Coordinates of C-alpha atoms and ligand atoms in Angstrom, one line a residue:
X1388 CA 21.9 -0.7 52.1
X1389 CA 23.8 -4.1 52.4
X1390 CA 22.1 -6.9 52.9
X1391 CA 23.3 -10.7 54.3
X1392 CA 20.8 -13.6 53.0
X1393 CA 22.8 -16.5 54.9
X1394 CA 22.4 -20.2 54.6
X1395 CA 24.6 -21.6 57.6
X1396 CA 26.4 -24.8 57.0
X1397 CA 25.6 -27.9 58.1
X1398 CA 27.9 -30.9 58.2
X1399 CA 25.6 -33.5 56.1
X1400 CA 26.2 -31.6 53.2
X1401 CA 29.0 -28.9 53.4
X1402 CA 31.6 -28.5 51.0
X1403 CA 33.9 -30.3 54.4
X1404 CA 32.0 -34.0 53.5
X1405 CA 32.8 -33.3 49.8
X1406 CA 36.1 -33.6 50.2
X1407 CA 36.0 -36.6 51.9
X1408 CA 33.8 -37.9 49.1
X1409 CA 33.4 -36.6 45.8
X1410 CA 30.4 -38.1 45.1
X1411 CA 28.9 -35.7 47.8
X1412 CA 28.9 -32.9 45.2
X1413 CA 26.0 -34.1 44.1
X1414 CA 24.3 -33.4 47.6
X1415 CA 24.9 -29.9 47.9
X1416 CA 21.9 -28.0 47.2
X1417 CA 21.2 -24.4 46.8
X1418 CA 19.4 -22.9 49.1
X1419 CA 16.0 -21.6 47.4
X1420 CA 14.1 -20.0 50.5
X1421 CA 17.3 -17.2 50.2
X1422 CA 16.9 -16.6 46.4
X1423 CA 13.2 -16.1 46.9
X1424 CA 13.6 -13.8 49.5
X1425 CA 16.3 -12.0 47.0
X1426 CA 13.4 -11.8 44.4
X1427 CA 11.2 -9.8 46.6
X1428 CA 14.0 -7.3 47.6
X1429 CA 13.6 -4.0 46.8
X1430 CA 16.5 -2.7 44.5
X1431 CA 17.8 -0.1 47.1
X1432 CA 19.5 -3.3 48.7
X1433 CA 22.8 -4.9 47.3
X1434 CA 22.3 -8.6 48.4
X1435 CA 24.9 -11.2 48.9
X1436 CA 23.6 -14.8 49.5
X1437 CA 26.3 -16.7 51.5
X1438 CA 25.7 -20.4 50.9
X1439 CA 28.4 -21.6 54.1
X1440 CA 27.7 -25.2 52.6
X1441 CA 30.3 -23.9 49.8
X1442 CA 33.1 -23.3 52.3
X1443 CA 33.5 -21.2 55.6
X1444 CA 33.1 -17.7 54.5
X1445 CA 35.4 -15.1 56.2
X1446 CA 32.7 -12.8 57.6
X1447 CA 34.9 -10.2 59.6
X1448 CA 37.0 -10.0 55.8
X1449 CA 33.5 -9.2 54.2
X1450 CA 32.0 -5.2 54.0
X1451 CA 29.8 -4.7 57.5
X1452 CA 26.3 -5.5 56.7
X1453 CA 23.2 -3.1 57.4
X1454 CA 21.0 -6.6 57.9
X1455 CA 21.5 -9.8 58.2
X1456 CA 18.5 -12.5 56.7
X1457 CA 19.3 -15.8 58.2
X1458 CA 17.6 -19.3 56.9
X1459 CA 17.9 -22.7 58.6
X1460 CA 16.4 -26.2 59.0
X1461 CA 16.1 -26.9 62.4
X1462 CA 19.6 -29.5 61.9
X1463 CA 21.4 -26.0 61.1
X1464 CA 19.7 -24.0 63.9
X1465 CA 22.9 -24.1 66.0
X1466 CA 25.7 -23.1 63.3
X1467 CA 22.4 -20.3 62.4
X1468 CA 22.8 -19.0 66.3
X1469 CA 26.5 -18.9 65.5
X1470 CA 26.3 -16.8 62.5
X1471 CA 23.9 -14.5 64.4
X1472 CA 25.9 -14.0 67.4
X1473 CA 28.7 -13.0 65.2
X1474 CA 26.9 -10.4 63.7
X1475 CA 25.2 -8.6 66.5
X1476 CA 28.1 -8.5 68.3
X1477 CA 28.9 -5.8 65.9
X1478 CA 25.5 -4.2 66.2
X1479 CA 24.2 -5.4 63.1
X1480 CA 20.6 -6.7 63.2
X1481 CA 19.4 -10.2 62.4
X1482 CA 16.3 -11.4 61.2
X1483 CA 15.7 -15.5 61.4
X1484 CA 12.9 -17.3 59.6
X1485 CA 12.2 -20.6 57.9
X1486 CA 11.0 -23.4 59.5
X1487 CA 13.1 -23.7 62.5
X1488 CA 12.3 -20.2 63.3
X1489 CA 8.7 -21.3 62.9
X1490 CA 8.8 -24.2 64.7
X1491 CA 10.8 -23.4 67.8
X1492 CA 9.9 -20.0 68.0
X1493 CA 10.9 -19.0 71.5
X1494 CA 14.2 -20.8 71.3
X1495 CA 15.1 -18.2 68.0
X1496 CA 13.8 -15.2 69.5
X1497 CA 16.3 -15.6 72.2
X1498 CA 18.9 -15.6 69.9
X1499 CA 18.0 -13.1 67.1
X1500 CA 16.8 -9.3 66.8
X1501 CA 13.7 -10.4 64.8
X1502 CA 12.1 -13.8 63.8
X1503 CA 9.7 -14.3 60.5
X1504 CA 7.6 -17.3 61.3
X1505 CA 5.8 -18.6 58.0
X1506 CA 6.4 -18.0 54.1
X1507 CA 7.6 -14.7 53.6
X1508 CA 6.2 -13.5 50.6
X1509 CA 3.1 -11.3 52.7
X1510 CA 5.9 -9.7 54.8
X1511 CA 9.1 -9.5 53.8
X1512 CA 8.9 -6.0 52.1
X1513 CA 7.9 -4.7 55.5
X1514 CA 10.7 -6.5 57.1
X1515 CA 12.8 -4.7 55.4
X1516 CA 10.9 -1.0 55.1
X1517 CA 11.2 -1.7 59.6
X1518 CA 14.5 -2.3 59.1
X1519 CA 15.5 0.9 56.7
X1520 CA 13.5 2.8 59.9
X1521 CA 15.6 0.9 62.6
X1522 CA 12.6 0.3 63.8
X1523 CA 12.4 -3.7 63.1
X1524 CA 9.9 -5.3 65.3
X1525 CA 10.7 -8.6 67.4
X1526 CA 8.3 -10.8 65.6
X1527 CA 6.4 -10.9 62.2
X1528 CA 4.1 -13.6 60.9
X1529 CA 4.1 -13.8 56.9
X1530 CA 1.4 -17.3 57.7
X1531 CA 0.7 -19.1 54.1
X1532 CA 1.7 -16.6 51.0
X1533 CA -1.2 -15.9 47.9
X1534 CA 1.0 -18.3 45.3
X1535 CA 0.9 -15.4 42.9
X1536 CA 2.9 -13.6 44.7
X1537 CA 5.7 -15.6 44.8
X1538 CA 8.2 -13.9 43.2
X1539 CA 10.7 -15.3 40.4
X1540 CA 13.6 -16.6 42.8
X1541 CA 17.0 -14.6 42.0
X1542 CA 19.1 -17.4 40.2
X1543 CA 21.9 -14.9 39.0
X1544 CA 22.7 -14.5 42.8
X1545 CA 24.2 -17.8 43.7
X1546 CA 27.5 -19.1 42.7
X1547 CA 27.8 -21.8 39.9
X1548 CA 29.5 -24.8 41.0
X1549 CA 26.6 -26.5 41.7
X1550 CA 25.4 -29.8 40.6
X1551 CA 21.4 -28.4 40.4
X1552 CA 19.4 -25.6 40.3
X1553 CA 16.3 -25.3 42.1
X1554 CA 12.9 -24.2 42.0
X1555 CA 9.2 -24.6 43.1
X1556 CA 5.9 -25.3 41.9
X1557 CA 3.7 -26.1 44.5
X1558 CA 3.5 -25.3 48.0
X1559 CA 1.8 -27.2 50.4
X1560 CA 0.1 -30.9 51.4
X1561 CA -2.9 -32.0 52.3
X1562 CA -1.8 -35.7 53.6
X1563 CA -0.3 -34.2 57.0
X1564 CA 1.8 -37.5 57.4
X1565 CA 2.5 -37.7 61.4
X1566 CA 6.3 -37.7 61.0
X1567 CA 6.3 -34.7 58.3
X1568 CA 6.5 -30.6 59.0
X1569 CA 5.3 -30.1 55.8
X1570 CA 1.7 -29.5 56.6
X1571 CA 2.1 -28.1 59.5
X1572 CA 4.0 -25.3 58.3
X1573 CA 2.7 -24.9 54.2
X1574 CA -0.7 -26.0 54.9
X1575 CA -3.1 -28.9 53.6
X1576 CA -4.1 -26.5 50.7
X1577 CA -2.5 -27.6 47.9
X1578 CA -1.1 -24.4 46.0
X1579 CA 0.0 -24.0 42.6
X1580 CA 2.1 -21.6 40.9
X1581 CA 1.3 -20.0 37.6
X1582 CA 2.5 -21.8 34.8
X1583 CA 4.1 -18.8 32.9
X1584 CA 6.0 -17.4 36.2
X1585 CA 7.3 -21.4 36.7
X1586 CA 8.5 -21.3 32.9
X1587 CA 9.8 -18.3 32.9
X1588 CA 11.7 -18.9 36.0
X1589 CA 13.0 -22.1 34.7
X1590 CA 14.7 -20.5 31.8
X1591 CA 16.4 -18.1 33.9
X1592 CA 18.3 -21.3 36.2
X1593 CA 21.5 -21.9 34.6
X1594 CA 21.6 -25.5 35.8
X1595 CA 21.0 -27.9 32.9
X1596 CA 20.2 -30.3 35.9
X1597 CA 17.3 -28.9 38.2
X1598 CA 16.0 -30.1 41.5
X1599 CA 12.2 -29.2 41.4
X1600 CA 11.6 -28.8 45.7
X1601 CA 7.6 -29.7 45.6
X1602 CA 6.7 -32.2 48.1
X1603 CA 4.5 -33.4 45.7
X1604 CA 5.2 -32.5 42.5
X1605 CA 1.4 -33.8 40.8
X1606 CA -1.0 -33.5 44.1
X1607 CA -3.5 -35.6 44.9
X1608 CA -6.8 -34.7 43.3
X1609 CA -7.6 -35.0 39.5
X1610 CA -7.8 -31.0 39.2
X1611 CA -4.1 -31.3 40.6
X1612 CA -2.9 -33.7 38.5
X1613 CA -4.6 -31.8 35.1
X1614 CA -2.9 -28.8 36.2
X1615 CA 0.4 -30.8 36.4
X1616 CA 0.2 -32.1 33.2
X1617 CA -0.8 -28.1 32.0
X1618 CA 2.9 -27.2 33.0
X1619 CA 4.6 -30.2 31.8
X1620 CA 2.9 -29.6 28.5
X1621 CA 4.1 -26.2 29.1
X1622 CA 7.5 -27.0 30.4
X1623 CA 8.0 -29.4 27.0
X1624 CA 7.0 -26.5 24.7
X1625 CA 9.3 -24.2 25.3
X1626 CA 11.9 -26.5 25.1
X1627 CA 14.6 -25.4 27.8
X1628 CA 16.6 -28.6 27.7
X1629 CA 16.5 -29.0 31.3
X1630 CA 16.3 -32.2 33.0
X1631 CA 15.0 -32.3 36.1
X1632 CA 14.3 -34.5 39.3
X1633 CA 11.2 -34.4 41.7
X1634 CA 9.3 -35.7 44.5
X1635 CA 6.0 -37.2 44.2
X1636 CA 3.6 -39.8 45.7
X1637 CA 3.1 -42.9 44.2
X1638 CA -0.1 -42.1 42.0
X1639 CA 2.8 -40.5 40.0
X1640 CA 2.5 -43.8 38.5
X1641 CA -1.5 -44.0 37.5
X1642 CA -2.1 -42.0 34.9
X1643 CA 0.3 -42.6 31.4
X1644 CA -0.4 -39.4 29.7
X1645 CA 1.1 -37.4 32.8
X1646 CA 4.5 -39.8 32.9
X1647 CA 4.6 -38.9 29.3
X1648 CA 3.9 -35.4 29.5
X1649 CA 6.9 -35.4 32.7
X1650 CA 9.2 -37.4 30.7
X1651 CA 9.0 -35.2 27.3
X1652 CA 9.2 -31.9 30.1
X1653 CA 12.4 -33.2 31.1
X1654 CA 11.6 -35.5 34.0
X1655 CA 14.2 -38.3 34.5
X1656 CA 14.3 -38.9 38.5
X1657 CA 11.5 -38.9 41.1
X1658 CA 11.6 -39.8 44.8
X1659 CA 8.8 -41.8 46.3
X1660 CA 8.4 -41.8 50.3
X1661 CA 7.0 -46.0 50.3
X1662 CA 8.1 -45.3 54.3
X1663 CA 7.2 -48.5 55.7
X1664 CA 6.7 -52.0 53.9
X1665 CA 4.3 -53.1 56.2
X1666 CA 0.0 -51.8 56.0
X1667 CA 0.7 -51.4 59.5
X1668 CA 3.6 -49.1 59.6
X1669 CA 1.9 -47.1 56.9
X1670 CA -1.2 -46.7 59.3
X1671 CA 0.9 -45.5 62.3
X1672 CA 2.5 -43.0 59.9
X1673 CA -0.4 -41.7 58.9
X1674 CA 0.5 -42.9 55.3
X1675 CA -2.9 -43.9 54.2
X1676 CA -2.4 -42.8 50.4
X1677 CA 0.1 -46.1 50.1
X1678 CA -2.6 -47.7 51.4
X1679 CA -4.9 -48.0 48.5
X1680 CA -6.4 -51.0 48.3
X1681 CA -4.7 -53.5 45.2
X1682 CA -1.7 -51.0 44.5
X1683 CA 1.2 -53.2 43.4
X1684 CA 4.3 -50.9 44.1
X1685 CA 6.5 -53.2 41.8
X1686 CA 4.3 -52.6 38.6
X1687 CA 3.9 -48.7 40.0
X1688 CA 7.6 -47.9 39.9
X1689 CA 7.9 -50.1 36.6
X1690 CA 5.9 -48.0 34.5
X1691 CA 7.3 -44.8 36.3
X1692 CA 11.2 -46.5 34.8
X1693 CA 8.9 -47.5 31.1
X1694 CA 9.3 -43.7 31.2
X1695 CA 13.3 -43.8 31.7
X1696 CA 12.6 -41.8 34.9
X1697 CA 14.9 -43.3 37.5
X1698 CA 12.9 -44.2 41.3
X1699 CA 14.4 -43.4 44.4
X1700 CA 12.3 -44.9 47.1
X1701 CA 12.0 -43.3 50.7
X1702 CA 11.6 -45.6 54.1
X1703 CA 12.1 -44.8 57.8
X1704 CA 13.3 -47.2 60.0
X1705 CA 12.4 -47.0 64.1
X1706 CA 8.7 -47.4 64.2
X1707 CA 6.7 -48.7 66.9
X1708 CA 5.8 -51.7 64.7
X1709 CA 9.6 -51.9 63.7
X1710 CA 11.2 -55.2 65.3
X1711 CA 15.4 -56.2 64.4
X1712 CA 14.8 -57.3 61.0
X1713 CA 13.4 -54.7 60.2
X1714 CA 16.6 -53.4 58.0
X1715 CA 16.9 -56.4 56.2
X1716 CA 13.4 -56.8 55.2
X1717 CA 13.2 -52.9 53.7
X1718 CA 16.1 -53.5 51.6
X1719 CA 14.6 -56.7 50.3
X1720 CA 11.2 -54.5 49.9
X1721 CA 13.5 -52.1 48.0
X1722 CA 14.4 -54.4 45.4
X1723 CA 11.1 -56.6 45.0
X1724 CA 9.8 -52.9 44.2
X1725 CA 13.0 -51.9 41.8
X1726 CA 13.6 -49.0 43.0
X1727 CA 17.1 -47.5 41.7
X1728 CA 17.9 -45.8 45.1
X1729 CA 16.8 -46.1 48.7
X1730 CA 17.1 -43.5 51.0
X1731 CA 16.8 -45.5 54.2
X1732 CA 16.5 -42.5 57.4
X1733 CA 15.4 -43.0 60.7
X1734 CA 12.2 -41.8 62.7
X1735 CA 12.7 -38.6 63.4
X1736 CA 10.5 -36.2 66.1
X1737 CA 10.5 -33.2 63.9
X1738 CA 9.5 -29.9 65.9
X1739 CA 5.8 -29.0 64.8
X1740 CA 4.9 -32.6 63.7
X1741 CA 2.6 -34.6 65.3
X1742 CA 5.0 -37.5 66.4
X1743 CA 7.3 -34.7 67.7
X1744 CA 4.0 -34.3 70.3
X1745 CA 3.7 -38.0 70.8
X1746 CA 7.0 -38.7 71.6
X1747 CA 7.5 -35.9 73.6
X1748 CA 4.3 -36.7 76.4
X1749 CA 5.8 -39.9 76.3
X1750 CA 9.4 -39.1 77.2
X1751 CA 11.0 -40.4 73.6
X1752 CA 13.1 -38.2 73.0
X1753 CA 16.4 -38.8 73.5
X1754 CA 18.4 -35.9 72.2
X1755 CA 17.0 -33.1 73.4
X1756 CA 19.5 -30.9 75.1
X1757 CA 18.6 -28.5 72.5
X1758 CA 19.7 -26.4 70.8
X1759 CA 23.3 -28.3 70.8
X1760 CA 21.1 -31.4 70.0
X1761 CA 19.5 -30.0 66.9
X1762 CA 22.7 -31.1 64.5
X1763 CA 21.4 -34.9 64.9
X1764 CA 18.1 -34.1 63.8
X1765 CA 18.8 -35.0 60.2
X1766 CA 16.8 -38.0 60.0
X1767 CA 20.5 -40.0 59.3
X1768 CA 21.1 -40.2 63.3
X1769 CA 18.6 -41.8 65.8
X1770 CA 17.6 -39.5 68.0
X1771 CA 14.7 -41.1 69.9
X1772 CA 13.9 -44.5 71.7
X1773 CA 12.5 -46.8 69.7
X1774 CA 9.8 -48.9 71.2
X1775 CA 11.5 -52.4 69.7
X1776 CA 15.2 -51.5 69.4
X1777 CA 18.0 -50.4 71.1
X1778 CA 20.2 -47.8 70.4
X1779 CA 22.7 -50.7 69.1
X1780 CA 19.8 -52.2 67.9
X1781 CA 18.3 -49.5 65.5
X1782 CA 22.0 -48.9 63.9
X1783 CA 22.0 -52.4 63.5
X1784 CA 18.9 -52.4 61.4
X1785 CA 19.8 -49.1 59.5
X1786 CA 24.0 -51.1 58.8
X1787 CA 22.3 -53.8 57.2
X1788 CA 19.6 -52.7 55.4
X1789 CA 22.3 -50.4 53.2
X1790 CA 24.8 -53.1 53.3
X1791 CA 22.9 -55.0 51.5
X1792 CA 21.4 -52.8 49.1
X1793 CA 23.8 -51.2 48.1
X1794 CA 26.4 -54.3 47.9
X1795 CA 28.5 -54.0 44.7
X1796 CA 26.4 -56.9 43.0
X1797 CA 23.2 -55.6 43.8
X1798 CA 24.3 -51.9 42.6
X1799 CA 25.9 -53.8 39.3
X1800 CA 22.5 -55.7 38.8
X1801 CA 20.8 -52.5 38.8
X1802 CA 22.9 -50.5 36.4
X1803 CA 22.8 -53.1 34.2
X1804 CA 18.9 -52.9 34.3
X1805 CA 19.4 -49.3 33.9
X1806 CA 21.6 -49.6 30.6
X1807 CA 19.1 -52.3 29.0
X1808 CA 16.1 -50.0 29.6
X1809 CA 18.2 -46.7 28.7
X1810 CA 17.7 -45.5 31.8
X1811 CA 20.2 -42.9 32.8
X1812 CA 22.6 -45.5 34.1
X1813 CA 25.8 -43.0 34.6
X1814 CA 22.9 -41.2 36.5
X1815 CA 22.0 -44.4 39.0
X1816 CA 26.0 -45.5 39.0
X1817 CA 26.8 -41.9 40.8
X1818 CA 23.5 -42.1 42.8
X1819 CA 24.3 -46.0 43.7
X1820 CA 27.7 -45.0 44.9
X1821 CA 27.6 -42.0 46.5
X1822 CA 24.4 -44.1 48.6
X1823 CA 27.1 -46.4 49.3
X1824 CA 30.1 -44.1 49.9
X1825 CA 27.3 -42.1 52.6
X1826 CA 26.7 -45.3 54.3
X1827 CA 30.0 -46.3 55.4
X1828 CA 31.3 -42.9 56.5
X1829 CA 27.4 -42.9 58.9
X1830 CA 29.3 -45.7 60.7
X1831 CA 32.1 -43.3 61.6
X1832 CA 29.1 -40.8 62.6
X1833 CA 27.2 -43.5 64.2
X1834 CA 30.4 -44.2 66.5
X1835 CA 31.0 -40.9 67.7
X1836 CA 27.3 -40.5 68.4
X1837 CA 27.5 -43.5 70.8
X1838 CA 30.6 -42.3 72.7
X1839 CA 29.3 -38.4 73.1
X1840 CA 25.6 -39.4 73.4
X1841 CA 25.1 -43.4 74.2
X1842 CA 23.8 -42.3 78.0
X1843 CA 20.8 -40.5 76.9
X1844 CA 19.1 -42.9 75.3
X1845 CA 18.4 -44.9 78.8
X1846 CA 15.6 -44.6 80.1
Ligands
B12_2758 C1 14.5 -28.8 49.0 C2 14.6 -29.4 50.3 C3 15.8 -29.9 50.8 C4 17.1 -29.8 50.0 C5 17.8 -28.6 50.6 C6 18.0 -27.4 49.7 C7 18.4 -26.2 50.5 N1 19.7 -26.1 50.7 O1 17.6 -25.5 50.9 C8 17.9 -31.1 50.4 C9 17.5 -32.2 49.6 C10 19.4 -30.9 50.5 C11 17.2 -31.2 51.8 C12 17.9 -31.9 52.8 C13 17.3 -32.0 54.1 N2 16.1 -31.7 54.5 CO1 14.8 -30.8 53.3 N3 13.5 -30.1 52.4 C14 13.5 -29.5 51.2 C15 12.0 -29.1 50.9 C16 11.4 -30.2 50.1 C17 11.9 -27.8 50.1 C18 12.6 -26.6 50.7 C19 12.5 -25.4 49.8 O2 13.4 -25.1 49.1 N4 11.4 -24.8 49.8 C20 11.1 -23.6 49.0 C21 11.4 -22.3 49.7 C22 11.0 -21.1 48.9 O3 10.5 -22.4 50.9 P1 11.1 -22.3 52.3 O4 12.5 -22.9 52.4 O5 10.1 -22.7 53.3 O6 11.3 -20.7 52.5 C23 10.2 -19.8 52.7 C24 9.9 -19.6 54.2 O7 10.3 -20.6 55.0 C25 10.6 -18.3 54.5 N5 12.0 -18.3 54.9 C26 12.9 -19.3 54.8 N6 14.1 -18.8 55.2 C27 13.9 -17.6 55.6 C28 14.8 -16.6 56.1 C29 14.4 -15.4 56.4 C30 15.3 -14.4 56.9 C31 13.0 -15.0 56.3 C32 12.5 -13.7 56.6 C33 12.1 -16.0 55.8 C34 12.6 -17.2 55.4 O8 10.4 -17.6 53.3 C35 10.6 -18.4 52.2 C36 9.6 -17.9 51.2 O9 8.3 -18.0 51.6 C37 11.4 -29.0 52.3 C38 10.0 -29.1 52.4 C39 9.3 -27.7 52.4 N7 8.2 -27.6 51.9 O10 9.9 -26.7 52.8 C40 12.2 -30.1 53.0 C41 12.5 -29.8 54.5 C42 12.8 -28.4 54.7 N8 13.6 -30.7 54.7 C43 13.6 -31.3 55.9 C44 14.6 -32.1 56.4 C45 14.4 -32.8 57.7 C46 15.8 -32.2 55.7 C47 17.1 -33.0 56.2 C48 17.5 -32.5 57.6 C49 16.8 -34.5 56.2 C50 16.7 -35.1 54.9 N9 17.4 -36.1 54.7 O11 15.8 -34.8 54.1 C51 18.2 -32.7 55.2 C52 19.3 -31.8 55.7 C53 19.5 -30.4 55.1 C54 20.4 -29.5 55.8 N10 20.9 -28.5 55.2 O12 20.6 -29.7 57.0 C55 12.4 -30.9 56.7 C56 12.8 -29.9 57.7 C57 12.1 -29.9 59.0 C58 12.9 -29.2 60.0 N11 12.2 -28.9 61.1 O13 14.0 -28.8 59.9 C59 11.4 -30.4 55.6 C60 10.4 -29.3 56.0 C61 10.7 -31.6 55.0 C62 9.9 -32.4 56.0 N12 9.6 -33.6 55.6 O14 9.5 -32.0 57.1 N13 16.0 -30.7 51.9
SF4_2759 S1 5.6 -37.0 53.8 FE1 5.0 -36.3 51.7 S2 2.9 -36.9 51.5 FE2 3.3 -37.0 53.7 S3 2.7 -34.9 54.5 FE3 4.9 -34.8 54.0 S4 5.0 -34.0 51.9 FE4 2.9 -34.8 52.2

């Protein structure tokens, strides 16, 4: 039996944008969900994973498939409906899941033989026993998995090429952040992996450099954060050499013992969502863990660096608070905080989140001649009406706040700090530039969006 695990491409990060810019191999991820899914295949099935972000693969070249397994973010949904047409048309069957397929349920069944809403772990094996029957059913709901049984992802599957490997943790968040899926689909329970299966998976990635795909690496309560120093104690011990990046929130930054447990683990970048700089635009996004009351961000992400982890700090731009300025004023947030990287996006209405809801009732949306309108929905494109800016406006704001953060003597100034504090700085010079390089093609992207799209967003 031959099985398909697919990950369809997506322009932000295909192998297409690498060529225009080399730095972007270092934004081509692999696709985890696929490996994991691998790892709790029975051995009767010879699995290919087909990561499309490598290059276009030549499907009607490839050996006919008895499945097909298809992942996507809802920005990939469309080139996902592609892929599936392609293959039923020759009467192979296709199953969808993720968190499009969760999310916009309806819309995938339409196009698909069978959708998998949730984590897979709880179903998967019967997925595939239907399918071995011909007898697959039209929907399946694998809801949140037991942690233990998340199986060691299949790392020997993928092709090498790529900058890092990948692998989880934790699943799950209990600060539901209005703008944020997260919750919605993983839950608010905070779940953690056993430490032995995360080691021995680990040693299995053959990536010395390793993107760890938490949302929050440490949690939030103190039996979270023990049990995070548990594995990085762990994680040091048996001594992979891996070095690794992460996501966490900014009480990363509270408790010394855990940076130095992270850092001796092989810790050396995290990324921080600060989202707005404002109390206010932290409020209206629900934010309230930036909120606590005397945190000094600058002296929080300067004894995250004491650790020679590098920062990369997260903000959305497009609130309702948000007035022109506003791009300015976050990159001059940015660098009061010293951050080594910021990831400026725009509000996004992400299906299944609550400001997908709000914006909805109130007619917000701008994009929404889905599904053709799903490839803008990756947070780097404004697809909404923003209460205080215009479409010009908003592009405006997002233009200049990169411009000037990532100006050549700003990037200098902070490579520089890098190499005095032995930071990683060939780390934050590739990260600074490939930022940089990113930002100047968006205006290319931003152009085209105007022309094919500028209508929609009047109201
Ligand atoms: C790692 C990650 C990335 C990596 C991508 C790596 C990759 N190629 O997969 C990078 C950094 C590149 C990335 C980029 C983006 N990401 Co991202 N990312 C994540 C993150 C943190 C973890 C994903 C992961 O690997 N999870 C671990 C695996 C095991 O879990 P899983 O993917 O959910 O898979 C399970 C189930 O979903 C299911 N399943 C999944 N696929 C399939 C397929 C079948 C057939 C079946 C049966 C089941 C199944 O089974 C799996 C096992 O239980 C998630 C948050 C999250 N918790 O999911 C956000 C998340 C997926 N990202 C998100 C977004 C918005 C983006 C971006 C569009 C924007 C951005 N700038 O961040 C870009 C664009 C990426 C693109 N390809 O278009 C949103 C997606 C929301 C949505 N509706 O699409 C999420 C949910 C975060 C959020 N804040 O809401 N991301
Ligand atoms: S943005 Fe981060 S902290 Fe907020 S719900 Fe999502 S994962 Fe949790």
């Amino acid at each position: 039996m031959r099985l398909y695990l697919i990950n369809p491409s997506n322009p932000l990060v295909s192998m297409v944008k690498v060529k225009e810019s080399r730095w972007n191999r270092y934004r081509v991820w692999k696709p985890l969900s696929l490996m994991v899914l691998a790892g709790l295949t029975s051995p009767e099935w010879e699995i290919s994973i087909v990561d499309e972000n490598l290059g276009a693969p030549d499907y009607p070249a490839m050996p006919r498939p008895d499945l097909v397994g298809i992942t996507a973010f809802t920005s990939q949904a469309n080139r996902a409906y592609e892929a599936a047409a392609h293959f039923r048309r020759l009467g192979v069957p296709v199953v969808m899941g993720g968190i499009h397929a969760t999310m916009c349920l309806d819309e995938v069944m339409e196009r698909v033989d069978s959708v998998v809403t949730g984590e897979a772990e709880g179903i998967w094996p019967q997925v595939l026993e239907d399918a071995r029957h011909g007898s697959l059913k039209r929907r399946y709901d694998g809801g949140h998995a037991r942690i233990s049984d998340v199986p060691l992802a299949r790392h020997d599957l993928l092709a090498t090429g790529y900058a890092f490997g990948a692998i989880q943790t934790t699943r799950g968040c209990p600060l539901n952040c209005s703008f944020c899926s997260v919750t919605a689909f993983n839950g608010a329970h905070y779940r953690q992996r056993p430490i032995p299966d995360v080691v021995r998976e680990l040693q299995s990635v053959r990536e010395k450099h390793v993107l760890v795909v938490d949302d929050n690496l440490i949690g939030t309560r103190p039996e979270h954060i023990a049990r995070a120093k548990e594995l990085f104690r762990a994680l040091a011990q048996a001594n992979l050499r891996k070095e690794w990046v992460a996501q966490a929130t900014i009480n990363f930054a509270d408790d010394e013992e855990l940076l130095a447990l992270a850092a001796k683990a092989g810790c050396r970048g995290v990324f921080i969502g600060f989202e707005s700089p404002t109390p206010e635009g932290l409020r209206e996004l629900g934010k309230k863990f930036n909120l606590l009351r005397g945190r000094d961000f600058r002296a929080s992400v300067r004894r995250i660096q004491r650790h020679h982890i590098l920062v990369v700090g997260s903000f959305i731009i497009g609130l309702d608070i948000d007035e022109p300025g506003i791009g300015t004023c976050i990159a001059e947030v940015a660098s009061q905080y010293g951050v080594d990287n910021l990831n400026a996006l725009f509000l996004t209405p992400l299906p299944g989140t609550r400001l997908w809801d709000q914006m909805k009732v109130e007619g917000r949306i701008a994009l929404d001649a889905f599904p053709e309108d799903w490839k803008y929905y990756t947070l780097t494109f404004p697809v909404a009406r923003y209460k205080h800016l215009s479409l010009d406006g908003v592009i405006r704001e997002m233009i200049s706040c990169n411009r000037i953060f990532y100006s050549m003597p700003r990037i200098l100034r902070r490579v520089c700090s890098n190499v005095r504090q032995r930071r990683k700085p060939m780390i934050s010079l590739v990260g600074n530039l490939s930022y940089r390089s990113n930002s100047r093609m968006d205006c290319t992207a931003y152009a085209d969006l105007k022309r094919q799209r500028g209508h929609r967003y009047l109201l």
